Structures are given as C-alpha cells and as structure tokens.
Amino acid sequence: MAPEAEVPVEAAIKSIEIKETGFGKYVDMLRTDLGDKDLIIRKKGAVRYAGDREQTDAGIIRAKYEEILEILGRVDGNGRQIDHFGVDGDIADNPVLAEKVLPLIEDIEELYAGNPAIGLDVVDWPTYPRHLHAWAQGMSDVASYWIDLWTLVQLLAADCKMLLNPSKTTASKLVTSLLKIARVPDPVDEVWPRLLRAAEMTQNLADRKRVWNLASEFYHQSGEELPEALREYEPPAPSPSSAPTSLHRSRPLVSPLEPTHDGLDNLREMAEVLGITTGSTLKLRGEAVDPMQCIEQTKNVLYFSGVLASKWVLDPGVRNAFDELLTRLDDLPEKERDVRFLIMDPDGDAYSLLYQMRGGRLSNEAVPHLKELARRHPSFQVAVIDALPSFRIVVIDEDMVSFSPYALEEERYATSKLGWDAPHVVLDPRAPYPLAEAFKLYFKERWDHARLL
C-alpha cells in the first residue's frame, strides 16, 4: 500500500505501532505468510517488497476497479477517469450493467477481506519524526484512497445486490456491511438511502428502527434536516405493549396458592412459579452476573441496562473479553446475534442529577470505549436515555434474566461498594409465569425511547 516499494524501518514501526525490538519477528511472519522470504528485503534501515506490486491484492483490486470504470463508460481513450466516479444511480436501475459489474465487485470485496488501510490515514504529527513527515503524508494519502475505494465498492455492491437479488437475506447482509460505513466518524451521505432501503427490505422492525435512529442522529448532529426522500423509510410507530408474560408459556398452577402456617411453603412455590432461582446472589463480583461471567455465558444475545456500563469496559481484561465476544458474534447471521447496552445519556439532565446525588462520584469515561466497540462491531448497539435507571438488568440468550435495584444516592452507593455488593436476583425465563418477561419488556420499552450513541 505504501507510495513506494521501499519503506524506512522507522516509518514502518511507527505506522503499525509496534516496538522496534519486535520488527524482526514481524518481518519473519510476513515472509512466512507470503510463502517466499526473498519477497521482503530488509537492508540499510529500510524494508522493501521485491515482488511484482501489480500482482499483489492491492494491484489486482486497482485493475478490477479500472475495469468497472470502463464498463460504466467513465474513462477516456487514454484510460483516464473522465470525472469523479460516485454512486449516482449508474447501476441502481440498470440490471444489465449491474450483472456485468457485480462479479468484479465481489472479487474486490473478497480481496479486501476487511480494510487494512483503516488507521493508516491518520498521523499523530506531534509524535512523528520530522524527517519522515513527507513519507507519512504520502502514506496517509494512499490509505485515504483505499478507504474511499472500499466505501465506494460497498455502496456499488449494495446497488447491484438490491437490484438483482432483493431478498431478506441479501438485505440483512447489506445492513451489516453498510453499518460499518455509517458508523465511521464522518460517513458519506450516500450510505443513508442504501442503508435505509436495505433495512426496510429485511422486514425486521428492530433493524429499521436502529438504522432510522442512526440516520436521524447523523443529520441532527450535522445541523441538517433529514432529506424528504429518506422520510419514506421511517418505521411504523411501535404497537401498544403486550402483557409482561408470554401467554404461550403460561400454564395453570397445579393448585391455588394457599397461605400456610409460617408462609415459607407459599413463598417457595411463588418463587418457583415466578422463576426466582436459587442462583440469586447477595453480591455481584465473582458471581454468575459478574460482567466477565456474563461474557463467558453468552452465545447469541446479551442485553444490559444500567448507569454507564463501566464494569464492562474500564477493566482492560473484561473489555478485551467483551471485544472477543463481539468479534465472534459479528460472524454470525444478523438474526442470530444481538448485543444491546442501554445507559444514561451523559449529556442529559438525569446524569447531572445523579452526579449531584453521588456527590461527584460519577464518571463518563466508559462512554468512549462503548462508542469505539459499537463502531467496530455490527453485533453491538449502545443507546442512551435521559432517565435515572431503576434497575441494573442483564439478559443472556433465552437462559437468564437478572436484575438489581440501583443504589443511586451517595451513601447507599458507597456502602454497596460501588455496586459490587448490591443484591442481584436471577430469573428463569422458562418459569410458568416468568417474572423475567416483565424485565425484558421493561428493557425493550426503554430501548424504544432511547437514541443510539
């Protein structure tokens, strides 16, 4: 990807952010991956690729992209691009062109296999060696080119696939890929009509709401009105909430609950009917509802509702484990994974109130970590709501729901050891009359009134 085949070792170390002592091992690994140690030459403070750069993945991608330009009539007789190639409908309504271009786009997508240029377009100039500034600027320009091309390919792929194969499965996959573009700090405007249309095609109301909220937030942050052409994709208003229990799960009690002499039998039966399990605990740390334990238990679905989710992301070990879970879930079909965190709006009035209630013992330092994880992982959504949380809620798959009342005031918060010693109730969703359903409903109702972070 570098502008020249030869790269100063000092620049390579700085760009890929490794220690100089580890660079030799990095080069050995690269030679092994390429299958030919002679392709990478390290000599006189520089490292050089000795192979044919036109036959690298980058060279093949560029050649296929130029072939797309020719098919679309965007080059002159000398093979030069005649104008800025965007996504202005060349393919979206032309199935003949789409059928010619799509195989090339799919080849490019496979060669990208992610985007290695991400992160290389940003240079920390104050810490970068001055004598390498010119090289770093050239590298940043090249990386920006590959990021822009990756974005363009994804948008063209969306046009082709929605035209040629407008199925729910296609739409679901496109939502996943287009969300990666929509979640970058400054996404291109062209992503929104495609993302909204793909979400509508999924016929999945949750997808439509998620994408609609993301688009609305983008235009709100930009100080612009949502374009009229996009308003047709607004999802329908939520229907009135159903009862907390799922009727298909409910079954008659074996016998009416009759009071006993000491009430204990009655209490035990009530707990069994509602699904209050023996897994309930008088503390959080080290138990089944500890964040690390929750991460290890999760197979497909994880919901959390609380103050700011600090216990999930501030500890590096927990955060890394959570990151690995999300990476695994990203590879699952969209309908088979769903991780949602609902936290307080750090810019809201409720946050200010809680800050006062806790005597200043409140920090929003978890928010940047949550934003970054949501940006990188399509399986993960974070939403904020301007309200004090009544409970800490965790939902794991169809197996477990737990809740704990929050100690909001400073004194109770301190005596609960910052929430670690707060009692947690574990609920069985498969109980005859599951109390778990009430807390899942409570979570989803709050989610519907929240905005994506």
XYZ file of C-alpha atoms in Angstrom:
453
model
C 0.000 0.000 0.000
C 2.890 2.385 0.612
C 3.633 5.019 -2.058
C 6.978 3.356 -2.823
C 8.107 -0.251 -2.651
C 10.804 0.703 -0.129
C 9.735 1.751 3.354
C 12.020 3.170 6.070
C 12.019 0.748 9.005
C 11.473 3.657 11.374
C 8.356 4.660 9.415
C 7.025 1.088 9.305
C 7.431 0.709 13.073
C 5.622 3.992 13.676
C 2.790 3.209 11.238
C 1.938 -0.259 12.526
C 2.623 0.751 16.140
C 4.999 -1.997 17.232
C 8.246 -1.886 19.184
C 11.498 -1.776 17.235
C 12.647 -4.937 19.003
C 9.653 -6.785 17.577
C 10.060 -5.654 13.981
C 12.347 -8.537 13.011
C 9.746 -11.044 14.166
C 7.074 -9.111 12.255
C 9.137 -9.311 9.040
C 9.674 -13.062 9.545
C 5.920 -13.563 9.969
C 5.267 -11.539 6.821
C 7.736 -13.608 4.827
C 6.073 -16.796 6.079
C 2.617 -15.546 5.123
C 3.824 -14.620 1.634
C 5.478 -18.028 1.253
C 8.741 -16.581 -0.086
C 11.325 -14.975 2.192
C 13.012 -13.291 -0.790
C 9.960 -11.112 -1.372
C 10.731 -8.996 1.718
C 14.227 -7.479 1.827
C 15.465 -5.621 4.901
C 18.620 -3.662 4.241
C 20.240 -0.363 5.333
C 17.412 0.801 7.574
C 14.680 0.075 5.041
C 12.407 -2.803 4.118
C 11.392 -3.430 0.509
C 8.869 -5.593 -1.306
C 10.753 -7.232 -4.179
C 7.771 -8.809 -5.917
C 5.513 -7.526 -8.680
C 3.288 -4.949 -6.996
C 0.742 -5.261 -9.792
C 0.119 -8.859 -8.696
C -0.495 -8.040 -5.057
C -4.055 -7.822 -3.743
C -3.839 -4.031 -3.989
C -2.717 -4.206 -7.627
C -5.491 -6.664 -8.549
C -8.127 -4.541 -6.788
C -6.982 -1.461 -8.705
C -7.132 -3.345 -12.037
C -10.650 -4.642 -11.363
C -11.805 -1.179 -10.310
C -10.479 0.264 -13.581
C -12.402 -2.447 -15.432
C -15.572 -1.298 -13.642
C -14.860 2.271 -14.795
C -14.558 1.090 -18.392
C -17.858 -0.844 -18.230
C -19.588 2.270 -16.902
C -18.000 4.480 -19.568
C -16.075 6.599 -17.087
C -12.671 6.618 -18.835
C -11.429 8.404 -21.948
C -9.472 6.972 -24.855
C -6.255 7.135 -22.850
C -7.725 5.195 -19.957
C -8.024 8.244 -17.695
C -11.031 8.736 -15.458
C -13.099 11.490 -17.040
C -14.940 12.701 -13.951
C -15.414 11.939 -10.303
C -16.962 8.489 -10.052
C -19.625 8.430 -7.391
C -22.746 6.393 -6.724
C -25.259 8.439 -8.645
C -27.531 5.711 -9.950
C -25.440 4.324 -12.834
C -26.170 0.812 -11.648
C -29.154 1.071 -9.283
C -31.749 0.956 -12.086
C -29.784 -0.826 -14.823
C -29.749 -4.629 -14.390
C -27.573 -5.170 -17.480
C -24.788 -3.015 -16.070
C -25.277 -4.472 -12.594
C -24.817 -8.043 -13.878
C -21.563 -7.051 -15.598
C -20.170 -5.159 -12.640
C -21.252 -7.322 -9.681
C -18.740 -10.190 -10.254
C -15.901 -7.642 -10.276
C -17.237 -6.006 -7.117
C -17.473 -9.375 -5.359
C -13.877 -10.152 -6.352
C -12.764 -6.843 -4.865
C -14.751 -7.447 -1.670
C -13.070 -10.827 -1.216
C -9.606 -9.355 -1.744
C -10.234 -6.580 0.759
C -11.363 -9.065 3.465
C -11.736 -6.082 5.761
C -9.857 -2.855 5.197
C -6.148 -2.820 6.075
C -5.954 0.931 5.369
C -8.118 1.876 8.368
C -5.995 3.728 10.901
C -3.138 4.394 8.496
C -4.788 7.557 7.154
C -4.411 9.349 10.486
C -0.959 10.578 11.501
C -0.094 11.731 15.002
C 2.073 14.532 13.663
C 3.433 15.876 17.009
C 4.956 12.471 17.819
C 6.032 11.588 14.273
C 9.723 12.044 13.421
C 10.109 15.265 11.447
C 12.360 13.765 8.791
C 9.598 11.252 7.981
C 6.735 13.774 7.632
C 6.841 13.719 3.823
C 6.694 9.895 3.793
C 3.879 9.877 6.367
C 1.839 12.368 4.319
C 2.187 10.195 1.232
C 1.182 7.100 3.208
C -1.820 8.931 4.679
C -2.962 9.951 1.185
C -2.636 6.379 -0.107
C -4.504 4.968 2.892
C -7.303 7.519 2.407
C -7.583 6.442 -1.230
C -8.027 2.781 -0.235
C -10.576 3.634 2.443
C -12.574 5.736 -0.029
C -12.405 2.956 -2.611
C -13.564 0.380 -0.054
C -16.531 2.624 0.787
C -17.394 3.085 -2.876
C -17.241 -0.656 -3.539
C -19.639 -1.332 -0.653
C -22.124 1.221 -1.981
C -21.902 -0.137 -5.532
C -22.345 -3.665 -4.185
C -25.482 -2.560 -2.354
C -26.957 -1.083 -5.547
C -26.234 -4.242 -7.544
C -27.397 -6.743 -4.949
C -30.641 -4.951 -4.078
C -31.453 -4.737 -7.790
C -30.524 -8.285 -8.778
C -31.421 -10.230 -5.632
C -33.867 -8.244 -3.474
C -34.305 -10.857 -0.741
C -34.419 -10.598 3.049
C -31.142 -12.484 3.313
C -29.418 -10.116 0.899
C -30.807 -7.110 2.748
C -29.694 -8.419 6.134
C -26.115 -8.875 4.914
C -26.129 -5.415 3.356
C -27.296 -3.819 6.605
C -24.262 -5.360 8.317
C -21.791 -4.124 5.691
C -23.320 -0.653 5.304
C -23.409 -0.098 9.054
C -19.608 -0.260 9.010
C -19.649 2.790 6.730
C -22.382 4.588 8.650
C -20.558 4.255 11.969
C -17.293 5.928 10.960
C -16.824 9.436 12.423
C -17.765 11.255 9.195
C -19.780 8.884 6.966
C -20.602 9.735 3.351
C -24.165 10.946 2.746
C -24.682 8.301 0.067
C -24.772 5.498 2.622
C -28.106 6.531 4.186
C -30.562 5.862 1.317
C -28.966 2.465 0.710
C -28.857 1.545 4.387
C -32.454 2.625 4.992
C -33.671 0.761 1.935
C -31.796 -2.404 2.912
C -33.225 -2.226 6.453
C -36.741 -1.880 5.028
C -36.158 -4.904 2.791
C -35.258 -7.057 5.807
C -38.850 -6.594 7.059
C -37.276 -6.568 10.505
C -38.723 -3.766 12.618
C -35.737 -3.732 15.001
C -33.341 -3.253 12.065
C -35.491 -0.480 10.639
C -35.648 1.365 13.961
C -31.925 1.011 14.544
C -30.996 2.345 11.111
C -33.619 5.094 11.216
C -32.339 6.329 14.576
C -28.761 6.276 13.302
C -29.655 8.281 10.173
C -31.748 10.759 12.143
C -28.922 11.272 14.623
C -26.430 11.844 11.778
C -28.498 14.631 10.229
C -29.290 16.101 13.643
C -25.592 16.254 14.532
C -24.876 17.809 11.127
C -27.455 20.526 11.757
C -29.411 19.467 8.662
C -32.977 18.350 8.061
C -33.477 14.732 7.134
C -33.912 14.757 3.312
C -37.504 14.357 2.202
C -36.566 11.381 0.013
C -35.484 9.463 3.109
C -38.629 10.081 5.160
C -40.474 7.305 3.332
C -38.278 4.822 5.200
C -39.455 5.873 8.657
C -40.529 2.719 10.515
C -44.077 2.465 11.876
C -44.744 3.570 15.433
C -44.481 0.762 17.983
C -47.709 -1.042 18.726
C -49.119 -0.957 22.277
C -47.085 -3.142 24.603
C -48.328 -6.600 25.324
C -48.706 -8.077 28.788
C -45.457 -8.780 30.650
C -45.921 -12.536 30.495
C -45.826 -14.649 27.348
C -49.178 -16.398 27.182
C -47.847 -19.341 25.201
C -45.527 -20.122 28.095
C -48.047 -19.659 30.880
C -49.804 -22.695 32.326
C -52.315 -23.136 35.145
C -50.983 -23.656 38.633
C -51.198 -27.185 39.929
C -53.119 -25.862 42.923
C -54.115 -22.425 44.179
C -51.593 -20.702 46.414
C -52.937 -21.169 49.903
C -51.343 -19.471 52.917
C -49.550 -21.852 55.278
C -48.807 -21.585 58.961
C -45.394 -19.947 58.541
C -45.741 -18.816 54.928
C -42.498 -20.496 53.810
C -44.115 -23.121 51.582
C -46.203 -20.419 49.963
C -43.106 -18.286 49.383
C -41.156 -21.168 47.860
C -43.963 -22.009 45.447
C -44.400 -18.372 44.496
C -40.666 -18.091 43.779
C -40.800 -21.236 41.623
C -43.827 -20.021 39.662
C -42.247 -16.606 39.000
C -38.867 -18.100 38.191
C -36.851 -16.603 41.063
C -33.981 -19.066 41.187
C -31.503 -20.299 43.728
C -28.913 -18.566 41.552
C -29.891 -15.232 43.121
C -26.920 -13.696 44.867
C -26.174 -11.118 47.531
C -23.271 -9.646 45.581
C -22.087 -9.091 42.008
C -18.358 -9.749 41.994
C -17.386 -13.311 41.118
C -20.973 -14.468 40.617
C -22.875 -15.545 37.505
C -23.957 -11.937 36.908
C -20.404 -10.536 37.078
C -19.639 -8.971 33.639
C -16.844 -11.455 32.936
C -19.117 -14.382 33.808
C -21.882 -12.933 31.604
C -19.479 -12.622 28.680
C -18.413 -16.250 29.054
C -22.046 -17.448 29.198
C -23.328 -15.518 26.163
C -23.914 -17.487 22.972
C -26.061 -15.116 20.869
C -27.912 -12.443 22.844
C -26.790 -10.075 25.602
C -28.767 -7.079 26.889
C -27.569 -4.724 29.606
C -29.312 -1.743 31.156
C -27.622 0.390 33.774
C -25.881 3.649 34.541
C -22.833 3.726 32.234
C -21.634 0.084 31.891
C -18.279 0.992 33.475
C -17.743 -2.510 34.854
C -17.893 -3.901 31.304
C -15.238 -1.718 29.655
C -12.966 0.090 32.122
C -11.121 -3.030 33.245
C -8.820 -3.928 30.276
C -9.221 -7.656 30.844
C -13.021 -7.512 30.837
C -13.027 -5.153 27.863
C -10.770 -7.478 25.843
C -13.008 -10.444 26.652
C -16.059 -8.421 25.605
C -14.290 -7.392 22.382
C -13.558 -11.055 21.602
C -17.197 -11.995 22.223
C -18.388 -9.286 19.821
C -15.867 -10.386 17.192
C -17.268 -13.918 17.390
C -20.867 -12.677 17.174
C -20.060 -10.438 14.186
C -19.503 -13.595 12.129
C -22.984 -14.966 12.880
C -26.023 -14.212 10.688
C -27.624 -10.953 11.824
C -30.775 -12.653 13.122
C -28.690 -14.884 15.374
C -26.839 -12.205 17.365
C -27.955 -9.157 19.279
C -25.979 -7.252 21.913
C -27.540 -4.065 23.274
C -26.380 -1.801 26.075
C -28.763 0.861 27.376
C -27.086 3.528 29.515
C -27.781 7.021 30.825
C -27.277 9.929 28.444
C -24.030 11.517 29.706
C -25.236 14.867 28.350
C -28.711 14.621 29.893
C -30.370 16.179 32.933
C -30.675 12.800 34.674
C -26.908 12.324 34.526
C -26.394 15.753 36.117
C -28.886 14.851 38.842
C -27.163 11.537 39.583
C -23.799 13.317 39.646
C -25.163 15.567 42.400
C -26.810 12.651 44.253
C -23.486 10.812 44.363
C -21.507 13.841 45.428
C -19.477 13.864 42.228
C -18.685 10.130 42.345
C -19.711 9.578 38.750
C -17.622 9.457 35.581
C -18.464 9.023 31.911
C -15.033 7.642 30.989
C -16.656 4.387 29.834
C -18.508 6.159 27.003
C -15.572 6.434 24.520
C -14.853 2.706 24.938
C -18.507 1.857 24.267
C -18.575 4.117 21.199
C -15.479 2.500 19.753
C -16.784 -1.032 20.320
C -20.128 -0.133 18.705
C -18.304 1.432 15.752
C -16.196 -1.669 15.136
C -18.776 -4.373 15.813
C -22.070 -4.649 13.865
C -23.365 -7.046 16.532
C -23.206 -4.318 19.209
C -25.511 -1.345 19.756
C -25.383 1.242 22.516
C -28.295 3.560 23.208
C -28.687 6.359 25.761
C -31.737 7.589 27.631
C -32.188 10.704 29.762
C -33.630 8.995 32.837
C -32.450 7.529 36.115
C -32.273 3.723 35.913
C -34.466 1.852 38.370
C -32.640 -1.447 37.928
C -29.476 -2.963 36.618
C -30.717 -5.559 34.098
C -28.842 -8.315 32.276
C -30.443 -10.654 29.728
C -28.451 -13.613 28.367
C -29.917 -15.593 25.458
C -33.124 -17.371 26.500
C -31.396 -18.684 29.606
C -31.225 -15.932 32.192
C -32.501 -12.528 33.248
C -31.080 -10.791 36.300
C -31.946 -7.519 37.987
C -30.714 -5.475 40.889
C -32.183 -2.268 42.308
C -29.719 0.606 41.961
C -28.219 2.365 44.979
C -28.415 5.833 43.473
C -27.651 8.090 46.440
C -24.055 8.655 47.525
C -24.322 6.903 50.907
C -26.057 3.741 49.620
C -23.766 3.626 46.590
C -20.701 3.753 48.827
C -21.975 1.093 51.232
C -22.718 -1.216 48.290
C -19.014 -0.953 47.356
C -19.795 0.871 44.113
C -22.484 -1.652 43.231
C -20.344 -4.780 43.612
C -22.155 -5.799 46.822
C -25.676 -4.943 45.634
C -28.039 -7.975 45.756
C -28.887 -9.499 42.371
C -31.953 -11.584 41.583
C -31.590 -14.223 38.865
C -34.751 -15.154 36.980
C -35.602 -18.208 34.907
C -37.350 -17.209 31.630
C -38.839 -20.714 31.366
C -40.877 -20.484 34.590
C -44.691 -20.955 34.420
C -45.338 -17.225 34.928
C -41.896 -15.752 34.276
C -41.085 -12.515 36.053
C -38.173 -12.437 33.606
C -40.596 -11.387 30.849
C -41.542 -8.251 32.794
C -37.921 -7.094 32.965
C -37.296 -7.924 29.303
C -40.362 -5.884 28.406
C -39.159 -3.056 30.655
C -35.798 -3.102 28.856
C -37.340 -3.096 25.370
C -39.761 -0.275 26.174
C -36.906 1.907 27.426
C -34.853 0.943 24.364
C -37.637 2.123 22.051
C -37.468 5.565 23.691
C -33.669 5.803 23.625
C -31.323 7.137 20.957
C -28.276 5.361 19.594
C -24.977 6.566 20.976
